[in-house]
């Protein structure tokens, strides 16, 4: 039986390799309209408008229709009505967010967290909005404060995922835009653009079904053109990795380089190597480090993915149901989001009473991210992105079966949800020119390890420019 399975897998891989090799396809660059109602015959307003995050009650009420903000009094009232359920003894984070530690988090949120101060931090970088395909797209655009003589900045689009936000990039931005003042070489100086995915934070949500990563990629491509960039670099993790991949599949001639810290590369080849790699890893292109991070496969892949993917099954099928509860309860929202920042940072944190949250992040940073979902009421629309992308099943969309033919760099952080060996990445991204085993870090790379990620992006650019 096992011989038959092996021969079938090898034959399937051989057929897949033969029919997919050297086919440099591109996705069709179509058009869309995701705003309410039908598309107007008038030309869409393509102006770029300055935007500021507001906090005062006057501004909150005045801008309610635009930003859907709620005032702090309402937040505190809802926090005060939280109904506490004691955790099981010695349960740590094995059952989800430990409610004893949750009491500490919400006490800090209610009594010490200074949202107005955090808004000042949010407004440290320039914010803008512009209308694309019927949606108001929010982004920050950070230019370098100074440039070496004869240099021009490299435009870099950085895309977040769920349950993150543009705020994840706040600590890495100065390392990229002002490297010399942060102890780095000024060989590579970037101009950074960080948009909010439509339906996240301050970017308007689609009013229509079907808004997926390809539509997002097209909108972000149009954003870069609107900003005057015909060629640019792109970087992403989580949904950002898929959106950036789709951009490279849509407009490869405009993408000078693609850098990822996560990749969705499951295929017949990766399945085959996963099944046989512990015994025959060297012959299948796996390194000792790959074997260390992937095996025993039952614990480090199957059990781990089952343990951490329950949310995905809900959001891929009926996101509005759980979303309605989360949108009504700030404490529920915080528990749901912050749990991911525990075990997605390090799966071993589930053995800790506090989930290890404050080992890598501050409560101010974590709660600022939660507030970007709470004050904008976007948890439901952010969760719908799962249904639009994965609700029809795996490998059902054309882009999932396509390779990517732009120069690619990859950061393999050791505590990512699923380790992706270089051989797997190269199968999907044949022009992979830089692959790095990172010394530490998990899923939220830019948020958790901005220095390491910045260094690897710069390494990728150095390799690319030497070619």
Coordinates of C-alpha atoms in Angstrom, one line a residue:
X1 CA 0.0 0.0 0.0
X2 CA 2.7 2.5 1.0
X3 CA 4.6 1.7 -2.2
X4 CA 1.5 2.5 -4.3
X5 CA 1.0 5.8 -2.4
X6 CA 4.7 6.7 -3.0
X7 CA 4.6 5.8 -6.7
X8 CA 1.3 7.8 -7.1
X9 CA 2.8 10.8 -5.4
X10 CA 6.0 10.7 -7.4
X11 CA 4.0 10.3 -10.6
X12 CA 1.7 13.2 -9.7
X13 CA 4.7 15.4 -8.9
X14 CA 6.3 14.5 -12.2
X15 CA 3.2 15.3 -14.2
X16 CA 2.7 18.6 -12.3
X17 CA 6.3 19.6 -12.8
X18 CA 6.1 18.8 -16.5
X19 CA 3.0 20.8 -17.2
X20 CA 3.9 23.8 -15.0
X21 CA 7.6 24.3 -15.8
X22 CA 8.6 27.4 -17.6
X23 CA 5.1 28.7 -18.0
X24 CA 5.5 32.3 -17.1
X25 CA 1.8 33.2 -16.9
X26 CA 0.4 36.4 -15.6
X27 CA -3.0 37.0 -14.1
X28 CA -5.3 39.1 -16.2
X29 CA -5.4 42.7 -15.0
X30 CA -9.2 43.3 -14.9
X31 CA -11.2 46.0 -13.2
X32 CA -13.7 46.1 -10.5
X33 CA -16.3 48.2 -8.5
X34 CA -16.7 47.4 -4.8
X35 CA -18.5 50.5 -3.6
X36 CA -22.2 50.6 -2.8
X37 CA -24.7 50.5 -5.6
X38 CA -23.8 50.6 -9.3
X39 CA -20.8 52.3 -10.7
X40 CA -21.3 55.9 -11.7
X41 CA -20.6 56.9 -15.3
X42 CA -18.6 59.8 -14.0
X43 CA -14.9 59.5 -13.7
X44 CA -13.8 58.4 -10.2
X45 CA -12.1 61.0 -8.1
X46 CA -8.5 60.1 -8.1
X47 CA -7.3 62.8 -5.7
X48 CA -5.1 61.9 -2.7
X49 CA -6.4 63.5 0.5
X50 CA -4.5 63.9 3.8
X51 CA -6.1 62.0 6.6
X52 CA -5.7 62.3 10.4
X53 CA -6.7 59.8 13.1
X54 CA -9.0 61.8 15.5
X55 CA -9.9 61.1 19.1
X56 CA -11.9 63.9 20.6
X57 CA -15.6 63.4 21.2
X58 CA -16.3 66.4 18.9
X59 CA -14.3 64.9 16.1
X60 CA -15.6 61.4 16.8
X61 CA -19.2 62.5 16.4
X62 CA -18.5 64.8 13.5
X63 CA -16.7 62.0 11.6
X64 CA -18.8 59.1 12.6
X65 CA -20.1 58.4 9.1
X66 CA -16.6 58.4 7.8
X67 CA -14.6 56.5 10.4
X68 CA -17.4 54.7 12.4
X69 CA -15.6 55.7 15.6
X70 CA -17.0 55.1 19.1
X71 CA -16.1 57.3 22.0
X72 CA -14.0 56.2 25.0
X73 CA -17.0 56.5 27.4
X74 CA -18.8 53.8 25.4
X75 CA -15.7 51.6 25.5
X76 CA -15.3 52.0 29.2
X77 CA -18.9 51.2 29.8
X78 CA -18.7 48.0 27.8
X79 CA -15.4 47.0 29.6
X80 CA -17.0 47.5 33.0
X81 CA -19.8 45.1 32.0
X82 CA -17.5 42.3 31.2
X83 CA -18.7 39.0 32.6
X84 CA -15.7 37.0 34.0
X85 CA -15.5 33.2 33.8
X86 CA -12.7 31.6 35.8
X87 CA -10.2 29.6 33.8
X88 CA -9.6 25.9 34.5
X89 CA -6.7 25.2 37.0
X90 CA -3.3 25.1 35.3
X91 CA -4.8 25.7 31.9
X92 CA -2.5 28.5 30.9
X93 CA -3.3 29.4 27.2
X94 CA -4.2 25.8 26.2
X95 CA -7.9 26.7 26.1
X96 CA -7.4 30.0 24.5
X97 CA -6.9 33.4 26.2
X98 CA -6.5 32.8 30.0
X99 CA -9.2 34.8 31.7
X100 CA -7.1 35.6 34.8
X101 CA -4.5 37.3 32.6
X102 CA -7.4 38.9 30.6
X103 CA -8.5 40.7 33.7
X104 CA -5.0 42.3 33.9
X105 CA -5.2 43.3 30.3
X106 CA -8.6 44.9 30.5
X107 CA -7.8 46.6 33.8
X108 CA -4.8 48.2 32.1
X109 CA -7.0 49.1 29.0
X110 CA -9.7 50.6 31.2
X111 CA -7.5 52.5 33.7
X112 CA -4.0 53.2 32.2
X113 CA -4.1 52.9 28.5
X114 CA -3.9 56.4 26.9
X115 CA -5.6 56.2 23.5
X116 CA -5.0 59.9 22.9
X117 CA -1.3 59.4 23.3
X118 CA -1.4 56.4 21.0
X119 CA -3.2 58.4 18.4
X120 CA -0.4 61.0 18.5
X121 CA 1.9 58.1 17.7
X122 CA -0.3 56.9 14.9
X123 CA -0.3 60.4 13.4
X124 CA 3.5 60.5 13.6
X125 CA 3.6 59.4 10.0
X126 CA 1.6 61.0 7.2
X127 CA -1.8 59.4 6.5
X128 CA -3.8 59.6 3.3
X129 CA -6.9 58.4 1.6
X130 CA -7.8 57.9 -2.1
X131 CA -10.7 56.4 -3.9
X132 CA -10.0 53.3 -6.0
X133 CA -12.6 51.0 -7.5
X134 CA -15.3 52.6 -5.4
X135 CA -13.4 52.2 -2.1
X136 CA -11.7 54.8 0.1
X137 CA -8.2 53.4 0.5
X138 CA -6.2 54.4 3.6
X139 CA -2.4 54.4 3.6
X140 CA 0.6 55.9 5.3
X141 CA 3.4 57.2 3.1
X142 CA 6.8 57.8 4.7
X143 CA 9.6 59.5 2.8
X144 CA 13.2 59.5 4.0
X145 CA 14.2 62.6 6.0
X146 CA 17.5 62.7 4.2
X147 CA 19.3 61.0 1.2
X148 CA 22.9 60.4 0.4
X149 CA 24.1 62.5 -2.5
X150 CA 23.1 61.0 -5.8
X151 CA 20.7 58.5 -4.3
X152 CA 17.0 58.2 -4.9
X153 CA 14.7 56.3 -2.4
X154 CA 13.5 52.9 -3.3
X155 CA 9.7 52.7 -3.2
X156 CA 8.6 49.8 -1.0
X157 CA 5.0 48.7 -0.4
X158 CA 4.5 46.8 2.8
X159 CA 1.2 44.9 3.4
X160 CA -0.1 43.6 6.7
X161 CA -2.4 40.7 7.5
X162 CA -5.0 39.5 10.0
X163 CA -5.4 40.3 12.9
X164 CA -2.8 43.0 12.3
X165 CA -2.8 46.4 10.8
X166 CA -0.6 49.1 9.2
X167 CA 0.6 49.8 12.8
X168 CA 2.7 46.6 12.7
X169 CA 5.2 48.5 10.5
X170 CA 5.7 51.5 12.8
X171 CA 9.0 50.2 14.3
X172 CA 10.5 49.0 11.0
X173 CA 9.8 52.1 9.0
X174 CA 12.6 54.3 10.5
X175 CA 15.1 51.5 9.9
X176 CA 14.1 51.5 6.2
X177 CA 13.6 55.3 5.6
X178 CA 16.4 56.6 7.9
X179 CA 18.9 53.8 8.2
X180 CA 22.0 55.9 8.9
X181 CA 20.5 57.4 12.1
X182 CA 19.6 53.9 13.3
X183 CA 23.1 52.3 13.0
X184 CA 22.6 50.9 9.5
X185 CA 24.3 51.6 6.2
X186 CA 22.6 54.1 3.9
X187 CA 23.2 51.9 0.8
X188 CA 19.5 51.2 0.7
X189 CA 17.1 54.0 1.6
X190 CA 13.4 53.3 1.2
X191 CA 10.2 55.3 0.7
X192 CA 7.6 53.2 2.5
X193 CA 3.9 52.9 1.7
X194 CA 1.7 50.9 4.1
X195 CA -1.9 50.6 3.0
X196 CA -4.8 49.2 5.0
X197 CA -6.4 46.2 3.3
X198 CA -10.0 47.2 2.3
X199 CA -12.2 46.3 5.3
X200 CA -9.4 46.7 7.8
X201 CA -9.0 49.8 9.9
X202 CA -9.5 53.1 8.0
X203 CA -9.8 51.5 4.5
X204 CA -13.4 51.2 3.4
X205 CA -14.9 47.7 3.2
X206 CA -16.3 46.2 0.0
X207 CA -20.1 46.4 -0.3
X208 CA -20.1 43.4 -2.6
X209 CA -19.2 39.7 -2.4
X210 CA -16.1 38.4 -4.0
X211 CA -13.5 40.9 -2.8
X212 CA -10.4 38.8 -2.6
X213 CA -6.6 39.0 -2.5
X214 CA -6.4 39.5 -6.3
X215 CA -8.8 42.5 -6.2
X216 CA -6.7 43.9 -3.3
X217 CA -3.5 43.4 -5.3
X218 CA -5.0 45.3 -8.3
X219 CA -6.1 48.1 -6.1
X220 CA -2.7 48.4 -4.4
X221 CA -1.0 48.4 -7.9
X222 CA -3.3 51.2 -8.9
X223 CA -2.3 53.0 -5.7
X224 CA 1.3 52.8 -6.5
X225 CA 0.7 54.1 -10.0
X226 CA -1.3 57.0 -8.6
X227 CA 1.6 57.8 -6.3
X228 CA 3.8 58.0 -9.4
X229 CA 5.7 54.7 -9.1
X230 CA 6.0 52.7 -12.3
X231 CA 8.4 50.2 -10.6
X232 CA 8.5 49.3 -7.0
X233 CA 9.4 46.7 -4.4
X234 CA 6.8 44.9 -2.3
X235 CA 6.9 43.0 1.1
X236 CA 4.4 41.1 3.1
X237 CA 3.5 38.4 5.6
X238 CA 0.2 36.7 6.3
X239 CA -2.5 38.1 3.9
X240 CA 0.2 40.6 2.8
X241 CA 2.3 37.7 1.4
X242 CA -0.6 36.5 -0.7
X243 CA -1.5 40.0 -1.9
X244 CA 2.1 40.8 -2.8
X245 CA 2.4 37.5 -4.6
X246 CA -0.8 38.3 -6.6
X247 CA 0.7 41.7 -7.5
X248 CA 3.8 40.0 -8.8
X249 CA 1.5 37.7 -10.8
X250 CA -0.6 40.6 -12.2
X251 CA 2.1 43.0 -13.1
X252 CA 5.5 41.4 -12.9
X253 CA 7.1 44.1 -15.1
X254 CA 6.3 46.7 -12.4
X255 CA 7.5 44.7 -9.4
X256 CA 11.3 45.0 -9.1
X257 CA 11.5 42.7 -6.2
X258 CA 9.2 40.7 -3.8
X259 CA 10.2 40.0 -0.2
X260 CA 8.1 37.7 2.0
X261 CA 8.1 36.4 5.5
X262 CA 5.4 33.8 4.9
X263 CA 4.4 31.8 1.8
X264 CA 1.4 29.7 0.9
X265 CA 3.2 27.0 -1.1
X266 CA 1.4 23.7 -0.4
X267 CA 1.6 21.5 -3.5
X268 CA 2.1 17.9 -4.4
X269 CA 5.9 18.5 -4.1
X270 CA 5.7 19.9 -0.6
X271 CA 3.3 17.1 0.5
X272 CA 5.7 14.5 -0.8
X273 CA 8.7 16.0 0.9
X274 CA 6.8 16.4 4.1
X275 CA 5.8 12.7 4.1
X276 CA 9.3 11.4 3.3
X277 CA 11.6 14.2 4.4
X278 CA 12.4 12.9 7.9
X279 CA 14.0 9.8 6.3
X280 CA 15.0 11.1 2.9
X281 CA 15.2 14.8 3.5
X282 CA 18.7 15.3 2.1
X283 CA 17.7 13.7 -1.2
X284 CA 14.5 15.9 -1.4
X285 CA 16.4 19.2 -0.8
X286 CA 15.8 19.6 2.9
X287 CA 18.5 21.0 5.2
X288 CA 19.2 19.9 8.7
X289 CA 17.5 23.0 9.9
X290 CA 14.4 22.3 7.8
X291 CA 14.1 18.8 9.4
X292 CA 14.6 20.3 12.8
X293 CA 11.7 22.8 12.2
X294 CA 9.3 20.3 10.5
X295 CA 9.7 17.1 12.4
X296 CA 8.2 15.2 14.2
X297 CA 5.6 16.1 11.6
X298 CA 2.7 14.9 13.7
X299 CA 3.4 17.5 16.4
X300 CA 5.1 20.4 14.5
X301 CA 2.8 20.4 11.5
X302 CA -0.5 18.5 11.8
X303 CA -1.3 19.0 15.5
X304 CA 0.1 22.5 15.4
X305 CA -2.0 23.5 12.4
X306 CA -5.1 21.9 13.9
X307 CA -4.6 23.7 17.2
X308 CA -4.1 27.1 15.6
X309 CA -6.5 27.1 12.7
X310 CA -9.9 26.8 14.4
X311 CA -10.6 30.5 13.8
X312 CA -9.9 30.0 10.1
X313 CA -12.7 27.4 9.7
X314 CA -15.2 29.9 11.2
X315 CA -14.0 32.8 9.2
X316 CA -13.9 30.9 5.9
X317 CA -17.5 29.8 6.3
X318 CA -19.6 32.1 8.5
X319 CA -17.5 35.2 9.5
X320 CA -20.5 37.4 10.3
X321 CA -21.8 35.2 13.1
X322 CA -18.8 35.4 15.4
X323 CA -18.0 38.8 14.1
X324 CA -21.3 40.2 15.4
X325 CA -20.3 39.2 18.9
X326 CA -16.8 40.5 18.6
X327 CA -18.0 43.8 17.2
X328 CA -20.2 44.3 20.2
X329 CA -17.8 43.3 23.0
X330 CA -14.4 45.0 23.3
X331 CA -13.2 42.5 25.8
X332 CA -14.2 39.6 23.5
X333 CA -12.5 41.4 20.6
X334 CA -9.3 41.8 22.6
X335 CA -9.2 38.2 23.7
X336 CA -9.9 36.9 20.2
X337 CA -7.1 39.1 18.6
X338 CA -4.5 39.0 21.3
X339 CA -4.6 35.2 21.6
X340 CA -3.0 35.2 18.1
X341 CA -0.2 37.4 19.3
X342 CA 0.6 34.8 21.9
X343 CA 0.8 31.4 20.2
X344 CA 1.6 32.8 16.7
X345 CA 4.6 34.4 18.2
X346 CA 5.8 31.2 19.8
X347 CA 3.6 28.1 20.1
X348 CA 5.3 27.3 23.4
X349 CA 3.8 30.4 25.0
X350 CA 0.6 28.4 25.4
X351 CA 2.3 26.9 28.5
X352 CA 2.4 30.3 30.2
X353 CA -0.2 31.9 32.4
X354 CA 0.2 35.2 30.5
X355 CA 0.6 33.7 27.1
X356 CA 4.1 35.3 26.9
X357 CA 2.4 38.4 25.4
X358 CA 4.6 41.0 27.2
X359 CA 7.8 39.1 26.4
X360 CA 7.7 40.4 22.8
X361 CA 5.2 43.3 22.8
X362 CA 4.0 46.1 25.1
X363 CA 0.3 46.3 26.1
X364 CA 0.2 49.8 24.6
X365 CA 1.2 48.4 21.2
X366 CA -1.1 45.4 21.4
X367 CA -4.1 47.5 22.5
X368 CA -3.4 50.1 19.8
X369 CA -3.8 47.3 17.2
X370 CA -7.1 46.2 18.9
X371 CA -8.3 49.8 19.0
X372 CA -7.9 50.0 15.2
X373 CA -10.4 47.3 14.9
X374 CA -12.7 48.5 17.7
X375 CA -12.9 52.2 16.8
X376 CA -13.6 51.5 13.1
X377 CA -15.9 48.5 13.7
X378 CA -14.1 46.5 11.1
X379 CA -13.7 43.1 12.7
X380 CA -16.5 41.6 10.6
X381 CA -15.3 43.0 7.3
X382 CA -11.7 41.8 8.1
X383 CA -12.9 38.3 8.8
X384 CA -14.9 38.2 5.5
X385 CA -11.6 38.3 3.7
X386 CA -11.1 34.6 4.7
X387 CA -14.4 33.6 3.1
X388 CA -13.7 35.5 -0.1
X389 CA -10.2 33.9 -0.4
X390 CA -10.6 30.4 1.1
X391 CA -14.4 29.8 1.2
X392 CA -14.4 28.0 -2.2
X393 CA -11.8 25.5 -1.2
X394 CA -8.0 25.1 -1.6
X395 CA -6.3 25.4 -5.0
X396 CA -9.5 26.4 -6.7
X397 CA -8.3 29.8 -7.9
X398 CA -5.9 30.3 -10.8
X399 CA -3.3 32.3 -8.9
X400 CA -2.9 29.3 -6.5
X401 CA -1.6 27.1 -9.3
X402 CA 0.6 29.8 -10.8
X403 CA 4.3 30.4 -10.2
X404 CA 5.8 33.8 -9.6
X405 CA 8.6 35.0 -11.9
X406 CA 10.0 38.1 -10.2
X407 CA 13.1 38.2 -8.0
X408 CA 12.1 37.0 -4.6
X409 CA 13.6 37.1 -1.1
X410 CA 12.3 35.1 1.9
X411 CA 12.8 35.3 5.6
X412 CA 12.1 32.0 7.4
X413 CA 11.3 32.9 11.0
X414 CA 11.6 29.8 13.3
X415 CA 8.2 30.2 15.1
X416 CA 6.1 30.9 12.0
X417 CA 3.0 28.7 12.0
X418 CA 4.4 26.4 9.4
X419 CA 8.1 26.4 8.4
X420 CA 8.6 26.7 4.6
X421 CA 11.9 25.2 3.4
X422 CA 13.8 26.9 0.6
X423 CA 13.0 24.1 -1.7
X424 CA 9.3 24.7 -1.3
X425 CA 9.6 28.4 -1.7
X426 CA 11.7 28.0 -4.9
X427 CA 9.1 25.7 -6.4
X428 CA 6.5 28.5 -6.3
X429 CA 9.0 31.3 -6.7
X430 CA 11.6 30.1 -9.2
X431 CA 13.5 33.4 -9.1
X432 CA 14.2 33.1 -5.4
X433 CA 17.6 34.8 -4.9
X434 CA 17.7 35.2 -1.1
X435 CA 16.5 32.8 1.6
X436 CA 17.4 33.4 5.3
X437 CA 16.9 31.3 8.4
X438 CA 16.1 33.9 11.0
X439 CA 17.6 33.4 14.4
X440 CA 14.3 34.2 16.3
X441 CA 10.8 35.4 15.7
X442 CA 7.4 34.3 14.7
X443 CA 4.4 35.3 12.6
X444 CA 4.3 39.0 13.2
X445 CA 7.8 39.7 12.0
X446 CA 7.8 43.4 11.5
X447 CA 6.0 44.0 14.8
X448 CA 8.1 41.6 16.8
X449 CA 11.6 41.7 15.2
X450 CA 11.8 44.9 13.1
X451 CA 15.6 45.0 13.1
X452 CA 15.9 41.4 11.8
X453 CA 13.3 41.9 9.1
X454 CA 14.8 45.2 8.0
X455 CA 18.3 43.6 7.7
X456 CA 16.9 40.8 5.6
X457 CA 15.1 43.1 3.3
X458 CA 18.3 45.1 2.8
X459 CA 20.2 41.8 2.2
X460 CA 17.7 40.9 -0.5
X461 CA 18.2 44.2 -2.2
X462 CA 21.9 43.9 -2.1
X463 CA 21.8 40.4 -3.7
X464 CA 19.3 41.7 -6.3
X465 CA 21.4 44.7 -7.3
X466 CA 24.5 42.6 -7.7
X467 CA 22.8 40.5 -10.4

